[in-house]
């Protein structure tokens, strides 16, 4: 009796598995809907599909080789689709990094939004995109200052320390956004700390705040604890906040300047 019961159980189990397999085969892959949207004649639908693929992350990108259909849209007629395709590749980790050469080629296009997206993508891919650092460095001399700022951040994301000296030159830019981007980049690279610290005395509050924020965590930032302590009394609230946070990060190293803070 027990043998019959066991046989019936496994027979039922196999039947259920067969039914489940048949249902799944009819439903198709969970990414089929996303992939089909990439062939829509509506740019907004193609963008939607790319956004959904981006949400799946690196593991699913590898599982379903989702980088391959995304690359087909990097040269889409619609600039918004190109922009999202680049962003999606950047969120696919090592799988997306296989296409760094393709991403870097978009830096030569005349469309600003695509160039910015390509720089952002390379920066997001980080050290995976290190071989494209020279392409991003070329953008530091661009006439478009938005592109210059994006190039600074991109090189920081790559931790392209070979570009640090050239990025440091942008600290003296008359454009506030470029100077701030250069600060952020050098902080990520942990390079040119003296050049960053000079901006603690800048006449533009946003740049002083960016310099104080950049020093937070940089090697040898304790050498500038005195100036940071003085900035805790700055007229600008953001400068005060970032200076205080940088000092707090120094811990005991900032103790010698307690009187200044007091």
CSV table of C-alpha atoms in Angstrom, one decimal:
chain,number,residue,atom,x,y,z
A,1,UNK,CA,0.0,0.0,0.0
A,2,UNK,CA,2.8,2.4,0.9
A,3,UNK,CA,4.6,1.6,-2.4
A,4,UNK,CA,1.4,2.4,-4.3
A,5,UNK,CA,1.1,5.7,-2.4
A,6,UNK,CA,4.7,6.6,-3.1
A,7,UNK,CA,4.3,5.8,-6.8
A,8,UNK,CA,1.2,7.9,-7.0
A,9,UNK,CA,3.0,10.8,-5.3
A,10,UNK,CA,5.9,10.9,-7.7
A,11,UNK,CA,3.6,10.4,-10.7
A,12,UNK,CA,1.6,13.4,-9.6
A,13,UNK,CA,4.8,15.4,-8.9
A,14,UNK,CA,6.1,14.7,-12.5
A,15,UNK,CA,2.7,15.7,-13.9
A,16,UNK,CA,2.8,19.0,-12.1
A,17,UNK,CA,6.4,19.7,-13.2
A,18,UNK,CA,5.4,18.9,-16.8
A,19,UNK,CA,2.4,21.3,-16.6
A,20,UNK,CA,4.6,24.0,-15.1
A,21,UNK,CA,7.1,23.6,-17.9
A,22,UNK,CA,4.4,23.9,-20.5
A,23,UNK,CA,3.0,27.0,-18.9
A,24,UNK,CA,6.4,28.7,-18.7
A,25,UNK,CA,7.2,27.7,-22.3
A,26,UNK,CA,4.0,29.4,-23.4
A,27,UNK,CA,4.8,32.5,-21.4
A,28,UNK,CA,8.3,32.8,-22.7
A,29,UNK,CA,11.3,34.5,-21.1
A,30,UNK,CA,10.6,37.1,-18.4
A,31,UNK,CA,12.5,39.7,-20.6
A,32,UNK,CA,10.6,39.0,-23.8
A,33,UNK,CA,8.3,41.9,-23.3
A,34,UNK,CA,11.2,44.3,-22.7
A,35,UNK,CA,13.1,43.0,-25.7
A,36,UNK,CA,10.1,43.3,-28.0
A,37,UNK,CA,9.7,47.0,-26.9
A,38,UNK,CA,13.1,47.7,-28.3
A,39,UNK,CA,11.7,47.2,-31.8
A,40,UNK,CA,8.8,49.5,-31.4
A,41,UNK,CA,8.5,52.3,-33.9
A,42,UNK,CA,7.8,54.7,-31.0
A,43,UNK,CA,11.0,56.1,-29.3
A,44,UNK,CA,9.2,56.5,-26.0
A,45,UNK,CA,8.5,52.7,-26.0
A,46,UNK,CA,12.1,51.9,-26.9
A,47,UNK,CA,13.3,54.1,-24.0
A,48,UNK,CA,10.9,52.4,-21.7
A,49,UNK,CA,12.3,49.0,-22.6
A,50,UNK,CA,15.8,50.2,-22.1
A,51,UNK,CA,14.9,51.5,-18.6
A,52,UNK,CA,13.3,48.2,-17.6
A,53,UNK,CA,16.4,46.3,-18.8
A,54,UNK,CA,18.6,48.7,-16.8
A,55,UNK,CA,16.6,47.9,-13.6
A,56,UNK,CA,17.5,44.2,-14.0
A,57,UNK,CA,21.1,44.8,-13.1
A,58,UNK,CA,24.4,43.1,-14.0
A,59,UNK,CA,23.4,39.5,-13.0
A,60,UNK,CA,20.3,39.4,-15.3
A,61,UNK,CA,22.2,41.2,-18.0
A,62,UNK,CA,24.7,38.3,-18.0
A,63,UNK,CA,22.1,35.6,-17.7
A,64,UNK,CA,20.1,36.8,-20.7
A,65,UNK,CA,23.0,38.6,-22.6
A,66,UNK,CA,21.0,41.8,-22.5
A,67,UNK,CA,24.0,44.0,-23.4
A,68,UNK,CA,23.7,42.8,-27.0
A,69,UNK,CA,20.3,44.1,-27.9
A,70,UNK,CA,21.0,47.3,-26.0
A,71,UNK,CA,24.1,48.0,-28.2
A,72,UNK,CA,21.9,48.0,-31.2
A,73,UNK,CA,20.2,51.2,-30.0
A,74,UNK,CA,23.4,53.1,-29.2
A,75,UNK,CA,23.1,54.5,-32.8
A,76,UNK,CA,19.3,54.8,-32.8
A,77,UNK,CA,17.9,57.7,-34.9
A,78,UNK,CA,16.4,59.2,-31.7
A,79,UNK,CA,18.9,60.9,-29.4
A,80,UNK,CA,16.8,60.1,-26.3
A,81,UNK,CA,17.0,56.4,-27.1
A,82,UNK,CA,20.8,56.7,-27.7
A,83,UNK,CA,21.1,58.4,-24.3
A,84,UNK,CA,19.2,55.7,-22.5
A,85,UNK,CA,21.0,52.9,-24.3
A,86,UNK,CA,24.3,54.3,-23.0
A,87,UNK,CA,23.0,54.6,-19.5
A,88,UNK,CA,21.6,51.1,-19.6
A,89,UNK,CA,25.0,49.7,-20.7
A,90,UNK,CA,26.7,51.6,-17.8
A,91,UNK,CA,24.4,49.8,-15.3
A,92,UNK,CA,25.3,46.3,-16.6
A,93,UNK,CA,28.7,46.2,-14.9
A,94,UNK,CA,31.3,43.9,-16.5
A,95,UNK,CA,28.8,42.9,-19.2
A,96,UNK,CA,28.3,46.5,-20.3
A,97,UNK,CA,32.0,47.2,-20.0
A,98,UNK,CA,32.6,44.9,-23.0
A,99,UNK,CA,31.3,47.8,-25.1
A,100,UNK,CA,33.5,50.6,-23.7
A,101,UNK,CA,34.9,51.2,-27.2
A,102,UNK,CA,31.4,51.7,-28.6
A,103,UNK,CA,30.5,54.0,-25.8
A,104,UNK,CA,33.7,56.1,-26.3
A,105,UNK,CA,33.0,56.5,-30.0
A,106,UNK,CA,29.9,58.5,-29.0
A,107,UNK,CA,32.1,61.2,-27.6
A,108,UNK,CA,32.8,62.3,-31.2
A,109,UNK,CA,29.1,62.9,-32.0
A,110,UNK,CA,27.8,66.5,-32.3
A,111,UNK,CA,24.8,65.9,-30.0
A,112,UNK,CA,25.6,67.3,-26.5
A,113,UNK,CA,23.1,65.0,-24.7
A,114,UNK,CA,24.7,61.9,-26.2
A,115,UNK,CA,28.3,63.1,-25.4
A,116,UNK,CA,27.3,63.8,-21.8
A,117,UNK,CA,25.6,60.4,-21.6
A,118,UNK,CA,28.7,58.7,-22.9
A,119,UNK,CA,31.0,60.4,-20.4
A,120,UNK,CA,28.6,59.6,-17.6
A,121,UNK,CA,28.5,55.9,-18.7
A,122,UNK,CA,32.2,55.6,-18.8
A,123,UNK,CA,32.5,57.2,-15.3
A,124,UNK,CA,29.8,54.9,-14.0
A,125,UNK,CA,31.6,51.8,-15.3
A,126,UNK,CA,34.6,53.1,-13.4
A,127,UNK,CA,37.9,51.2,-13.6
A,128,UNK,CA,36.3,48.9,-16.2
A,129,UNK,CA,36.5,51.9,-18.6
A,130,UNK,CA,40.1,52.9,-17.7
A,131,UNK,CA,41.3,52.2,-21.3
A,132,UNK,CA,39.0,55.0,-22.5
A,133,UNK,CA,40.6,57.6,-20.2
A,134,UNK,CA,42.4,59.2,-23.0
A,135,UNK,CA,39.1,59.7,-24.9
A,136,UNK,CA,37.6,61.4,-21.8
A,137,UNK,CA,40.8,63.5,-21.3
A,138,UNK,CA,40.4,64.9,-24.8
A,139,UNK,CA,37.0,66.3,-23.7
A,140,UNK,CA,38.7,68.4,-21.1
A,141,UNK,CA,39.7,70.9,-23.9
A,142,UNK,CA,36.2,71.0,-25.3
A,143,UNK,CA,34.5,74.3,-26.0
A,144,UNK,CA,31.3,73.1,-24.3
A,145,UNK,CA,31.9,73.6,-20.6
A,146,UNK,CA,29.1,71.1,-19.7
A,147,UNK,CA,31.2,68.5,-21.5
A,148,UNK,CA,34.3,69.6,-19.7
A,149,UNK,CA,32.6,69.2,-16.3
A,150,UNK,CA,31.3,65.8,-17.3
A,151,UNK,CA,34.7,64.8,-18.5
A,152,UNK,CA,36.2,65.7,-15.1
A,153,UNK,CA,33.6,63.6,-13.3
A,154,UNK,CA,34.0,60.7,-15.8
A,155,UNK,CA,37.8,60.6,-15.2
A,156,UNK,CA,37.2,60.6,-11.4
A,157,UNK,CA,34.8,57.7,-11.7
A,158,UNK,CA,37.4,55.8,-13.7
A,159,UNK,CA,40.0,56.7,-11.1
A,160,UNK,CA,42.2,57.7,-14.0
A,161,UNK,CA,45.0,59.1,-11.9
A,162,UNK,CA,47.1,59.7,-15.0
A,163,UNK,CA,44.7,62.6,-15.8
A,164,UNK,CA,44.9,64.2,-12.4
A,165,UNK,CA,47.3,67.0,-13.4
A,166,UNK,CA,45.2,68.0,-16.3
A,167,UNK,CA,42.0,67.8,-14.2
A,168,UNK,CA,43.7,70.0,-11.6
A,169,UNK,CA,44.1,72.7,-14.2
A,170,UNK,CA,40.3,72.9,-14.4
A,171,UNK,CA,40.2,74.0,-10.7
A,172,UNK,CA,41.1,77.5,-12.0
A,173,UNK,CA,38.2,77.6,-14.5
A,174,UNK,CA,36.0,80.7,-14.4
A,175,UNK,CA,33.0,78.4,-14.7
A,176,UNK,CA,31.8,77.3,-11.3
A,177,UNK,CA,30.5,74.0,-12.4
A,178,UNK,CA,33.8,73.0,-14.0
A,179,UNK,CA,35.7,73.9,-10.9
A,180,UNK,CA,33.4,71.9,-8.7
A,181,UNK,CA,33.5,68.9,-11.0
A,182,UNK,CA,37.3,69.1,-10.9
A,183,UNK,CA,37.2,69.1,-7.1
A,184,UNK,CA,34.9,66.1,-7.0
A,185,UNK,CA,37.1,64.2,-9.5
A,186,UNK,CA,40.3,64.8,-7.7
A,187,UNK,CA,38.7,63.8,-4.4
A,188,UNK,CA,37.7,60.5,-6.0
A,189,UNK,CA,41.2,59.9,-7.3
A,190,UNK,CA,42.7,61.2,-4.1
A,191,UNK,CA,45.2,63.3,-6.0
A,192,UNK,CA,46.4,66.9,-6.1
A,193,UNK,CA,45.3,67.7,-2.5
A,194,UNK,CA,47.3,70.9,-2.4
A,195,UNK,CA,45.6,72.2,-5.5
A,196,UNK,CA,42.2,71.4,-4.1
A,197,UNK,CA,43.0,73.0,-0.7
A,198,UNK,CA,43.9,76.3,-2.4
A,199,UNK,CA,40.2,76.7,-3.3
A,200,UNK,CA,39.3,76.9,0.4
A,201,UNK,CA,40.1,80.6,0.0
A,202,UNK,CA,38.1,81.1,-3.2
A,203,UNK,CA,35.8,84.0,-3.3
A,204,UNK,CA,32.9,81.9,-4.6
A,205,UNK,CA,31.1,80.1,-1.7
A,206,UNK,CA,30.1,77.1,-3.8
A,207,UNK,CA,33.7,76.4,-4.7
A,208,UNK,CA,34.9,76.8,-1.1
A,209,UNK,CA,32.2,74.3,-0.1
A,210,UNK,CA,33.2,71.9,-2.9
A,211,UNK,CA,36.9,72.1,-1.8
A,212,UNK,CA,36.0,71.4,1.8
A,213,UNK,CA,33.8,68.5,0.8
A,214,UNK,CA,36.6,67.2,-1.5
A,215,UNK,CA,39.2,67.3,1.3
A,216,UNK,CA,37.0,65.0,3.4
A,217,UNK,CA,38.8,61.7,3.2
A,218,UNK,CA,41.7,62.8,1.0
A,219,UNK,CA,45.2,61.9,2.0
A,220,UNK,CA,47.0,64.7,3.9
A,221,UNK,CA,43.8,66.6,4.5
A,222,UNK,CA,45.0,67.1,8.1
A,223,UNK,CA,47.5,69.6,6.7
A,224,UNK,CA,44.7,71.9,6.0
A,225,UNK,CA,42.8,71.5,9.3
A,226,UNK,CA,43.5,75.1,10.4
A,227,UNK,CA,41.9,76.5,7.3
A,228,UNK,CA,39.0,74.1,7.6
A,229,UNK,CA,38.5,75.2,11.2
A,230,UNK,CA,38.4,78.8,10.1
A,231,UNK,CA,35.7,78.0,7.6
A,232,UNK,CA,33.4,76.6,10.3
A,233,UNK,CA,32.6,80.3,10.9
A,234,UNK,CA,32.2,81.1,7.2
A,235,UNK,CA,29.2,83.2,6.2
A,236,UNK,CA,27.9,80.5,3.9
A,237,UNK,CA,26.0,77.7,5.5
A,238,UNK,CA,27.1,75.0,3.0
A,239,UNK,CA,30.8,76.0,3.6
A,240,UNK,CA,30.3,75.7,7.3
A,241,UNK,CA,28.7,72.3,7.0
A,242,UNK,CA,31.3,70.8,4.7
A,243,UNK,CA,34.2,72.2,6.7
A,244,UNK,CA,32.8,70.8,9.9
A,245,UNK,CA,32.2,67.4,8.3
A,246,UNK,CA,35.8,67.4,7.0
A,247,UNK,CA,37.1,68.2,10.5
A,248,UNK,CA,34.9,65.6,12.1
A,249,UNK,CA,36.4,63.0,9.7
A,250,UNK,CA,39.9,64.0,10.8
A,251,UNK,CA,39.0,63.1,14.4
A,252,UNK,CA,42.0,63.5,16.8
A,253,UNK,CA,44.0,65.0,14.0
A,254,UNK,CA,41.8,68.1,14.2
A,255,UNK,CA,42.1,68.4,18.0
A,256,UNK,CA,45.0,71.0,17.8
A,257,UNK,CA,42.6,73.4,16.2
A,258,UNK,CA,39.9,73.2,18.8
A,259,UNK,CA,40.6,76.7,20.0
A,260,UNK,CA,39.9,78.0,16.5
A,261,UNK,CA,36.6,76.2,16.6
A,262,UNK,CA,35.8,77.4,20.1
